[in-house]
CSV table of C-alpha atoms in Angstrom, one decimal:
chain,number,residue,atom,x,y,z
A,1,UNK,CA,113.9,-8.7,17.2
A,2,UNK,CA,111.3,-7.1,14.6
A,3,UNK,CA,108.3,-9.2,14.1
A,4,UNK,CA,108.7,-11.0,10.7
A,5,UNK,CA,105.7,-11.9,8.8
A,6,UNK,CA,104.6,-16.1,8.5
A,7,UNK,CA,105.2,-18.0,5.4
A,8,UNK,CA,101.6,-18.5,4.9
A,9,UNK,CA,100.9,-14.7,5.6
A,10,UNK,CA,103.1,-13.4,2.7
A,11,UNK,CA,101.4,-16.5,0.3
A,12,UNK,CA,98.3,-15.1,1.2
A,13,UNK,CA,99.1,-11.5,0.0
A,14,UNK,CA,101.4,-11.9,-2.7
A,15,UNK,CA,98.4,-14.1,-3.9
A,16,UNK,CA,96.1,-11.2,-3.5
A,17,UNK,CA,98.3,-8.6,-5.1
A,18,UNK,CA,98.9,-11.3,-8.1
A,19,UNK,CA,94.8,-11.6,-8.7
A,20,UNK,CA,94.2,-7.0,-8.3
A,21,UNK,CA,92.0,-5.8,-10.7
A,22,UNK,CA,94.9,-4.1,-13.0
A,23,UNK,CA,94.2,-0.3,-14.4
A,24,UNK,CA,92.4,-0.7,-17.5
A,25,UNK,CA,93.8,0.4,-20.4
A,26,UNK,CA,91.6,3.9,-21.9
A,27,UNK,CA,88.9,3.6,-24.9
A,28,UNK,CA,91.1,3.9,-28.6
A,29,UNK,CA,90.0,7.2,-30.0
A,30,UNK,CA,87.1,7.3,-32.6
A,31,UNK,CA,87.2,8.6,-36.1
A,32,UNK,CA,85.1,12.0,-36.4
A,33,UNK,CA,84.3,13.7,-39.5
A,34,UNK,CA,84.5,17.7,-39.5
A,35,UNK,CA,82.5,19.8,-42.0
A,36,UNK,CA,83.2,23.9,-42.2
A,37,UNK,CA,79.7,25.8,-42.5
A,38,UNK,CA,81.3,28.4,-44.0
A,39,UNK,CA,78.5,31.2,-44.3
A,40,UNK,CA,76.9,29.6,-40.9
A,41,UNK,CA,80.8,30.3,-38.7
A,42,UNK,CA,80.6,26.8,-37.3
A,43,UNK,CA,82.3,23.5,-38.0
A,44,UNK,CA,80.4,20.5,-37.9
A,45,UNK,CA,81.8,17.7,-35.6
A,46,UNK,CA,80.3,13.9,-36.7
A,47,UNK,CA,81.1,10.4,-35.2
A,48,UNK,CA,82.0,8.1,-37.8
A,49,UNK,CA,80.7,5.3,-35.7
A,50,UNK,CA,77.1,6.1,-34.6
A,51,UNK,CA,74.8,9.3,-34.4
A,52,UNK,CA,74.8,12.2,-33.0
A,53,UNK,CA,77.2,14.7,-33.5
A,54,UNK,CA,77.6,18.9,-32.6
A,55,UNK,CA,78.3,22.2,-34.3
A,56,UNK,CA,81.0,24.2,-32.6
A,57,UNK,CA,80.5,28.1,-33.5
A,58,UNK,CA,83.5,30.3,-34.2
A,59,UNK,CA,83.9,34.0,-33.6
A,60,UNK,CA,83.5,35.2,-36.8
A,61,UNK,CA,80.8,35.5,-39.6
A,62,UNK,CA,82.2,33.7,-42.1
A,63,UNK,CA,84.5,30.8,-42.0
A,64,UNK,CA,87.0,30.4,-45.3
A,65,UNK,CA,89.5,27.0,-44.1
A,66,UNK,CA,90.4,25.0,-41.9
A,67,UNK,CA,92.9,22.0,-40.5
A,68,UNK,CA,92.6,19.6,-38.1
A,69,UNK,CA,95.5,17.4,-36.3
A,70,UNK,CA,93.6,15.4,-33.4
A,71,UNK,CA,91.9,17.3,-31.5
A,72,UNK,CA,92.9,21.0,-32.6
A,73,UNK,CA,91.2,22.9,-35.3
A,74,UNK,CA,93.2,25.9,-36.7
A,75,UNK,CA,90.3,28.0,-38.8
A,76,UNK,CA,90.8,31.1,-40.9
A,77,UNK,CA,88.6,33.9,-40.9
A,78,UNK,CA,88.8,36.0,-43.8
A,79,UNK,CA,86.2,39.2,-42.8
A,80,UNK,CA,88.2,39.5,-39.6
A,81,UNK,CA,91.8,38.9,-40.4
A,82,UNK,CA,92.0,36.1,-37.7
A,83,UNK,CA,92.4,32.5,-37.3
A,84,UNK,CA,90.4,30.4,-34.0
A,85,UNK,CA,92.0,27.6,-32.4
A,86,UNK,CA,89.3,25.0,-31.3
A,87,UNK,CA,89.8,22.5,-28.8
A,88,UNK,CA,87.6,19.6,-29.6
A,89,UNK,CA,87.9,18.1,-26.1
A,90,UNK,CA,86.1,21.1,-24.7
A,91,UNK,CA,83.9,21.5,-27.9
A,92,UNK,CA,84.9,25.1,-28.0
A,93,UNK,CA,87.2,28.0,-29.6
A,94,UNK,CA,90.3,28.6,-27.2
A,95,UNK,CA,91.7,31.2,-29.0
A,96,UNK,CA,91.4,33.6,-31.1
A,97,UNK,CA,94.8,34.9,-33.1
A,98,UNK,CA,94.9,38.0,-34.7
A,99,UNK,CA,96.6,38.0,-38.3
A,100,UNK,CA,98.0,40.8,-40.2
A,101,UNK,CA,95.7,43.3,-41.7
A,102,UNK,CA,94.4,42.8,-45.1
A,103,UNK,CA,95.0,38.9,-44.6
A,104,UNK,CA,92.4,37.5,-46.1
A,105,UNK,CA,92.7,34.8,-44.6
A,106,UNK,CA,92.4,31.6,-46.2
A,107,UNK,CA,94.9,28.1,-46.4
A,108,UNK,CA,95.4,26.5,-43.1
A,109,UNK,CA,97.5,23.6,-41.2
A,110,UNK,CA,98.4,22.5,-37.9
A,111,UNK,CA,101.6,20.9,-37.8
A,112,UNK,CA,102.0,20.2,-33.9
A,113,UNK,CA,100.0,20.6,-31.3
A,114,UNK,CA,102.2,24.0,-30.5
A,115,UNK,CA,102.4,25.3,-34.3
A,116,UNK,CA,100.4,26.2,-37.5
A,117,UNK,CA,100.1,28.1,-40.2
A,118,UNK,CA,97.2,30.4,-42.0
A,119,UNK,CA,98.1,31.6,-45.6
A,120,UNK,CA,97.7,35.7,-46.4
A,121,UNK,CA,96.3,35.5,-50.2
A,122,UNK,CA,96.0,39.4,-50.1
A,123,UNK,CA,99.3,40.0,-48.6
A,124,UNK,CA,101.7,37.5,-50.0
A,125,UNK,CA,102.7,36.0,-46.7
A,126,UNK,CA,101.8,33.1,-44.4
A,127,UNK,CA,102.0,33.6,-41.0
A,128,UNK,CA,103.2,31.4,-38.2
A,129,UNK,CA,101.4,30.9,-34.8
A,130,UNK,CA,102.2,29.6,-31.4
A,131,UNK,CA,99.3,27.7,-30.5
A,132,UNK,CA,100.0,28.0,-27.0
A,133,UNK,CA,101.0,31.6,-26.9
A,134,UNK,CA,99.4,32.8,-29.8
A,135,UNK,CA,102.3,34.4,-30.6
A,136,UNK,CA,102.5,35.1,-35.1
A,137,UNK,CA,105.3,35.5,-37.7
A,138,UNK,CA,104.9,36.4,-41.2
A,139,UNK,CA,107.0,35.7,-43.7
A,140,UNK,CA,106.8,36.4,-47.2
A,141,UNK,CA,105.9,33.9,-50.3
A,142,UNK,CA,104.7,34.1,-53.7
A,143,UNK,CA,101.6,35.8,-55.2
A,144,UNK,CA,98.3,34.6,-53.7
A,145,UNK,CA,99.2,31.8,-51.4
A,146,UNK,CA,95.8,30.3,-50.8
A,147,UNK,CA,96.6,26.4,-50.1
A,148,UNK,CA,99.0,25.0,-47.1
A,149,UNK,CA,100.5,21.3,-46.3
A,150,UNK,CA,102.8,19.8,-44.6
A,151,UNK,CA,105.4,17.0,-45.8
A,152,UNK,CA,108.6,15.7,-44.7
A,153,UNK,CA,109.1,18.3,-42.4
A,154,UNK,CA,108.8,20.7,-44.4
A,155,UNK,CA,105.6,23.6,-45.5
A,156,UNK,CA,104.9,23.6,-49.0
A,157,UNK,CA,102.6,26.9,-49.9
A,158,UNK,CA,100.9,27.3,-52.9
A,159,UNK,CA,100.7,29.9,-54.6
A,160,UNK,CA,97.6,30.6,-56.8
A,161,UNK,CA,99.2,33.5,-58.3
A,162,UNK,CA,95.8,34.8,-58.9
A,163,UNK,CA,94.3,38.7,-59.0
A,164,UNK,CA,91.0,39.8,-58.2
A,165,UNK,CA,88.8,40.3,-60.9
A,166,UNK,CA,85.5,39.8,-63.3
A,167,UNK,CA,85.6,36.7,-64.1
A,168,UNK,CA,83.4,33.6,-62.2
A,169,UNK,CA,84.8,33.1,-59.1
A,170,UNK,CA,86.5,36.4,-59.2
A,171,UNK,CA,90.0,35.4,-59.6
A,172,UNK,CA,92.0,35.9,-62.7
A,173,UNK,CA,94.9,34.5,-63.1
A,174,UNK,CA,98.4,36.1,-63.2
A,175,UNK,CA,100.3,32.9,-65.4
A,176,UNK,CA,101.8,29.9,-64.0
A,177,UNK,CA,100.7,28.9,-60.0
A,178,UNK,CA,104.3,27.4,-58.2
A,179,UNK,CA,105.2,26.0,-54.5
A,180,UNK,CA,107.0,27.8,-51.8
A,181,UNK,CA,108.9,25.5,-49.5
A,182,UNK,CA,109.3,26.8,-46.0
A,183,UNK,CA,111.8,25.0,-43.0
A,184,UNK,CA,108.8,25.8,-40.0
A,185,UNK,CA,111.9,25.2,-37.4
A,186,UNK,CA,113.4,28.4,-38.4
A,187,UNK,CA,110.0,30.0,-40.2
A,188,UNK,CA,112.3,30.9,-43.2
A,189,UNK,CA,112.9,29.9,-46.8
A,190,UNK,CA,114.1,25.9,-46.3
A,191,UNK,CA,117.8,25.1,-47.7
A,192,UNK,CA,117.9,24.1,-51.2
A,193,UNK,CA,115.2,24.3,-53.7
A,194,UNK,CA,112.5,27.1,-52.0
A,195,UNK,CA,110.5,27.3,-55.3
A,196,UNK,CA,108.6,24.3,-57.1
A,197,UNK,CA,106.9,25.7,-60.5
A,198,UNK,CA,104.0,23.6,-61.5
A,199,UNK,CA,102.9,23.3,-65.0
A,200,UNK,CA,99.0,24.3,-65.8
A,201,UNK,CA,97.1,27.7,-65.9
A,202,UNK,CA,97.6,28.6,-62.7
A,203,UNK,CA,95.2,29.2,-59.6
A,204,UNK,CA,96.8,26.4,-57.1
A,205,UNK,CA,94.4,25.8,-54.8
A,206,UNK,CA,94.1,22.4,-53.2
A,207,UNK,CA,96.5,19.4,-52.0
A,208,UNK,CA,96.4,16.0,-50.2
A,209,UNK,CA,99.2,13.5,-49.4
A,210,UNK,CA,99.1,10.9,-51.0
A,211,UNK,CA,99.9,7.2,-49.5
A,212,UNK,CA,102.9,6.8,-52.0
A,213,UNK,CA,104.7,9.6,-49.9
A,214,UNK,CA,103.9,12.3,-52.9
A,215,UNK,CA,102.2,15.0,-52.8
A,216,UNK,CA,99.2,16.0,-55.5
A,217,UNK,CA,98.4,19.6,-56.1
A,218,UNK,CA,94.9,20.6,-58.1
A,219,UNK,CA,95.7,23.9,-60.5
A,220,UNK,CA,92.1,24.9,-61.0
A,221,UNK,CA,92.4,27.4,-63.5
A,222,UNK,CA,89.7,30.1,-64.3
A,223,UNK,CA,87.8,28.0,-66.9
A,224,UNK,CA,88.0,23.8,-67.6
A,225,UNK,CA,91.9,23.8,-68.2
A,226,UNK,CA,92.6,22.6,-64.2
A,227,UNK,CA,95.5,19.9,-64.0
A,228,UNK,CA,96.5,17.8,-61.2
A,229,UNK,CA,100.1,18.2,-60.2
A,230,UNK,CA,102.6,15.5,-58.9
A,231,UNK,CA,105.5,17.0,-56.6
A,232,UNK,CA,108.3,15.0,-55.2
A,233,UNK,CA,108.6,16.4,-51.5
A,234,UNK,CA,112.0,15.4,-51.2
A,235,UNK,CA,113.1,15.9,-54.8
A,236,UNK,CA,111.1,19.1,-54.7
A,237,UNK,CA,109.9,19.0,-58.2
A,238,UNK,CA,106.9,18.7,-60.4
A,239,UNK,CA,107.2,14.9,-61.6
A,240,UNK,CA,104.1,14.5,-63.7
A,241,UNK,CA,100.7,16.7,-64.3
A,242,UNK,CA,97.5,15.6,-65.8
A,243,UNK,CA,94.6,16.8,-67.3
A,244,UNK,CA,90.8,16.1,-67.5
A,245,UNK,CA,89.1,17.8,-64.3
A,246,UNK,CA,87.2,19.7,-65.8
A,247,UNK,CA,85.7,23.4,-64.2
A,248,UNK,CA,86.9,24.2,-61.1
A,249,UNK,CA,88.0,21.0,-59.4
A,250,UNK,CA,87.6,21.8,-55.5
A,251,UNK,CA,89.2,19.8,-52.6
A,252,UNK,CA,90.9,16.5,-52.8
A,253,UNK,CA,91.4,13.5,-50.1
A,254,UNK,CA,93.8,10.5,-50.5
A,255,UNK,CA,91.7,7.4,-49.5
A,256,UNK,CA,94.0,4.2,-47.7
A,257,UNK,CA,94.8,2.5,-50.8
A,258,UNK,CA,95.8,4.2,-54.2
A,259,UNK,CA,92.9,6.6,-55.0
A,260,UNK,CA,92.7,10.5,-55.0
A,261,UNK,CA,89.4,11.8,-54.4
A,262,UNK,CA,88.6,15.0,-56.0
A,263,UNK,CA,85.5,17.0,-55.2
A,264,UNK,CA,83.7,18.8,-57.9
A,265,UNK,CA,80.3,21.1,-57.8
A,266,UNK,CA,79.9,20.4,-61.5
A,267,UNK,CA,81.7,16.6,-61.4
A,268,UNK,CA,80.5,15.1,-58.2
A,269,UNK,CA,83.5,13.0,-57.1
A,270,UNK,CA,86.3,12.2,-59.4
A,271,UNK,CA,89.0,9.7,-59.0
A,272,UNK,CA,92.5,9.1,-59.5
A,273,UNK,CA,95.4,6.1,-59.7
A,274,UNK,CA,98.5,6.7,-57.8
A,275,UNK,CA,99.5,3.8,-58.9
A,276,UNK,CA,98.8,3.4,-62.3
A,277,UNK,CA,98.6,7.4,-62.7
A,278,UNK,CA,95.6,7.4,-65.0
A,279,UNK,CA,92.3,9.5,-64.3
A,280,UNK,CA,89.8,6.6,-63.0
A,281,UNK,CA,86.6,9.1,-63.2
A,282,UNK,CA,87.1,12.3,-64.5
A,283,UNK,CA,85.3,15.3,-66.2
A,284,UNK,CA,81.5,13.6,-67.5
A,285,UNK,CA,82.3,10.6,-65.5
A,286,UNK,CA,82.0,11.7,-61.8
A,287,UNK,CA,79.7,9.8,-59.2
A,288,UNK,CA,76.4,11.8,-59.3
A,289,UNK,CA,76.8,14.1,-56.6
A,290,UNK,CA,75.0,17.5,-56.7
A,291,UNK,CA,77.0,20.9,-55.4
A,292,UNK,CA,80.3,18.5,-54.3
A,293,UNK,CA,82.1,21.0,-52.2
A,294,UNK,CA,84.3,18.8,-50.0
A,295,UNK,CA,85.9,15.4,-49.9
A,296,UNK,CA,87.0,13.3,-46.6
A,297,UNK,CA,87.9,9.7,-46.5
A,298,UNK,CA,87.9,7.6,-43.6
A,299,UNK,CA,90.2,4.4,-42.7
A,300,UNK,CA,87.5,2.0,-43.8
A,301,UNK,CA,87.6,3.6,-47.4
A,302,UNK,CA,84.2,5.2,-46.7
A,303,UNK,CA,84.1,9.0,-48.7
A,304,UNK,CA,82.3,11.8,-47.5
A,305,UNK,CA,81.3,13.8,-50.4
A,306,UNK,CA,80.0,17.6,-48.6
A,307,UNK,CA,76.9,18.9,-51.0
A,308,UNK,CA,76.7,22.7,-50.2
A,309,UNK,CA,73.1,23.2,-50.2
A,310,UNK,CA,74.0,25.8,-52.7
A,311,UNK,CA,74.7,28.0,-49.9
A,312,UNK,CA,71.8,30.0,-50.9
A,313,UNK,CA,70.2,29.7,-47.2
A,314,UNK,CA,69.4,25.9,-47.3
A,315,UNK,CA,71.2,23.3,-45.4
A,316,UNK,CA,74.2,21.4,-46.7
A,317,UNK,CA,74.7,17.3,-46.5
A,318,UNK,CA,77.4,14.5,-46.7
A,319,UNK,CA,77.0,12.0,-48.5
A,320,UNK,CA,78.4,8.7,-47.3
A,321,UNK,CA,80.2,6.4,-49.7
A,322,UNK,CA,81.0,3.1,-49.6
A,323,UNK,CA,84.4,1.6,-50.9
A,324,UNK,CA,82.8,1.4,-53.9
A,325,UNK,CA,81.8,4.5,-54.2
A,326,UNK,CA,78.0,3.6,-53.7
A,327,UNK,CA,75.6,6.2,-51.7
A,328,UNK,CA,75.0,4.1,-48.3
A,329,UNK,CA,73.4,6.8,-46.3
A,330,UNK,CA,73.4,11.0,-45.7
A,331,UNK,CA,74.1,13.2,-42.6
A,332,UNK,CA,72.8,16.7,-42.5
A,333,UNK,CA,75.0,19.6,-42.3
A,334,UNK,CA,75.0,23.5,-41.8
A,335,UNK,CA,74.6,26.4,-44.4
A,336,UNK,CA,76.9,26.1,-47.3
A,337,UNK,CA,79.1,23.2,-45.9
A,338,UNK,CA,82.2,22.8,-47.8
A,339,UNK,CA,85.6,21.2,-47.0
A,340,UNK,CA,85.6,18.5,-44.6
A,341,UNK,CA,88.5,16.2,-42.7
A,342,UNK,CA,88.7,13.2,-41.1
A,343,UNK,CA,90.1,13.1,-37.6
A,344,UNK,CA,90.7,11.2,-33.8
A,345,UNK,CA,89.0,12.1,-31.1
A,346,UNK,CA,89.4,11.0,-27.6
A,347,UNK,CA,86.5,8.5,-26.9
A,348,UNK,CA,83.6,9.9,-25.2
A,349,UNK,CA,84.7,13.5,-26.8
A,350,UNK,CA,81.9,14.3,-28.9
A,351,UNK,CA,78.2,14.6,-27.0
């Protein structure tokens, strides 16, 4: 008869096993805030919580957008008709995708962690990659899609419907800017309403999310007649637009609550009410902050407000705001720093 272990024996162990050191659970990832250096080719990669911080270089020379979903980084790069994939674990571009030539390449999002988008202003098309293979397909949109995001399952393109020309900033525009809406499952016009015309003088440029589900879309114009656009992402219409921006209005970030920050090189930050729909701070009553190129919120309603150094050769800054929207401190940045995200990074990620 097989040996069978004593009473006192199996106390002993199942005592042991009861009092093992369990596997601890990993860190919670860490907010990081990302700045594009656009004339410098690098992105800027920031703790939120600390110091320190690193620039990641790209393989271009110049660096137009960029879009960030945890730790990927899609970034277009207009003088070479590409877009780089960065990996932020490794601190490093991964891959370098080709785009169609003539791209221009400019609006970007990362919907997955195996697909994303770069808009083709020049050629009227967006293209989808593989972001494990690499693998791209275009398809076509309206005129000058410059601006890309991502709703309800769904890729809604703006289209600036813009020319080249004389005038500051060297865009004219062609009339009214309106939305393309694209099913990324198939890569193809979704079913139903495709088309969202926005009110304004065209030049669609920017978008955030907002936290009411809604999606807000900045018109900038070609002089001060920018508007901000409400679209219903599931109705898939323009449900309200506003005026009072002034020149140029520049990127835009949703903070937690009910306010959309919009950046500004001639405004500094301005503000709007989702919920009351009214324009908080608007043009001649931004926060004071010089060459605002970039906006980026983080979940403790601190705002990153990106100064560009005038990109004339000097550095660029953040500027860190409180909930308040009081200056509490600034982080340096590369040459002509402009749009800026907040993301999650493993903990530990950044050096």
């Amino acid at each position: 008869m097989a040996n069978r272990p004593r009473p006192a024996l199996v106390a002993v162990i199942m005592l042991a096993a009861a009092c093992a050191e369990p596997n601890p659970f990993p860190p919670p990832p860490v907010e990081a805030l990302l700045v594009a250096n656009t004339t410098a080719a690098t992105v800027s990669v920031i703790p939120i919580e600390g110091s320190g911080g690193v620039s990641v270089a790209l393989s271009g020379v110049v660096l137009n957008d960029f879009d960030a979903l945890g730790s990927l980084v899609l970034a277009s790069l207009p003088n070479e008709d590409a877009a780089d994939l960065l990996n932020l674990n490794v601190m490093a571009v991964v891959m370098t995708i080709a785009l169609p030539a003539g791209s221009g390449a400019t609006g970007t999002v990362v919907l997955s962690d195996t697909v994303g988008y770069v808009a083709n202003p020049n050629l009227n098309s967006v293209t989808r990659i593989d972001l494990t293979a690499g693998d791209t397909a275009s398809i076509a949109v309206g005129v000058y899609p410059q601006g890309l995001i991502a709703a309800r399952g769904r890729l809604f393109v703006l289209n600036g419907n813009v020319a080249p020309c004389g005038q500051p900033g060297g865009l004219c525009s062609l009339g009214p800017s309106w939305v393309t809406v694209i099913d990324p499952a198939t890569n193809a016009l979704a079913d139903g309403t495709d088309s969202i015309p926005l009110l304004g003088p065209g030049n669609a440029r920017y978008a955030t999310l907002g936290r009411d589900g809604l999606l807000y879309v900045m018109v900038r114009g070609t002089g001060a007649d920018s508007r901000l656009s409400i679209v219903d992402p599931v109705g898939r219409q323009e449900i309200a637009s506003f005026g009072g921006f002034g020149a140029s209005p520049g990127q835009m970030a949703a903070d937690p609550g009910e306010r959309i920050l919009i950046s500004s090189e001639t405004e500094g930050v301005m503000v709007f009410n989702t919920r009351t729909r009214t324009v908080e701070r608007g043009s001649g009553n931004g926060v004071a902050v010089p060459d605002n190129s970039g906006i980026a919120v983080d979940a403790e309603f601190r705002s990153y407000a990106i100064q560009s150094g005038g990109c004339a050769g000097d550095d660029g800054q953040a500027a860190v705001l409180d909930s308040t929207l009081a200056l509490v401190r600034s982080i340096p940045l590369g040459t002509c720093a402009r749009e800026a995200q907040v993301t999650l990074l493993p903990a530990g990620a950044i050096p």
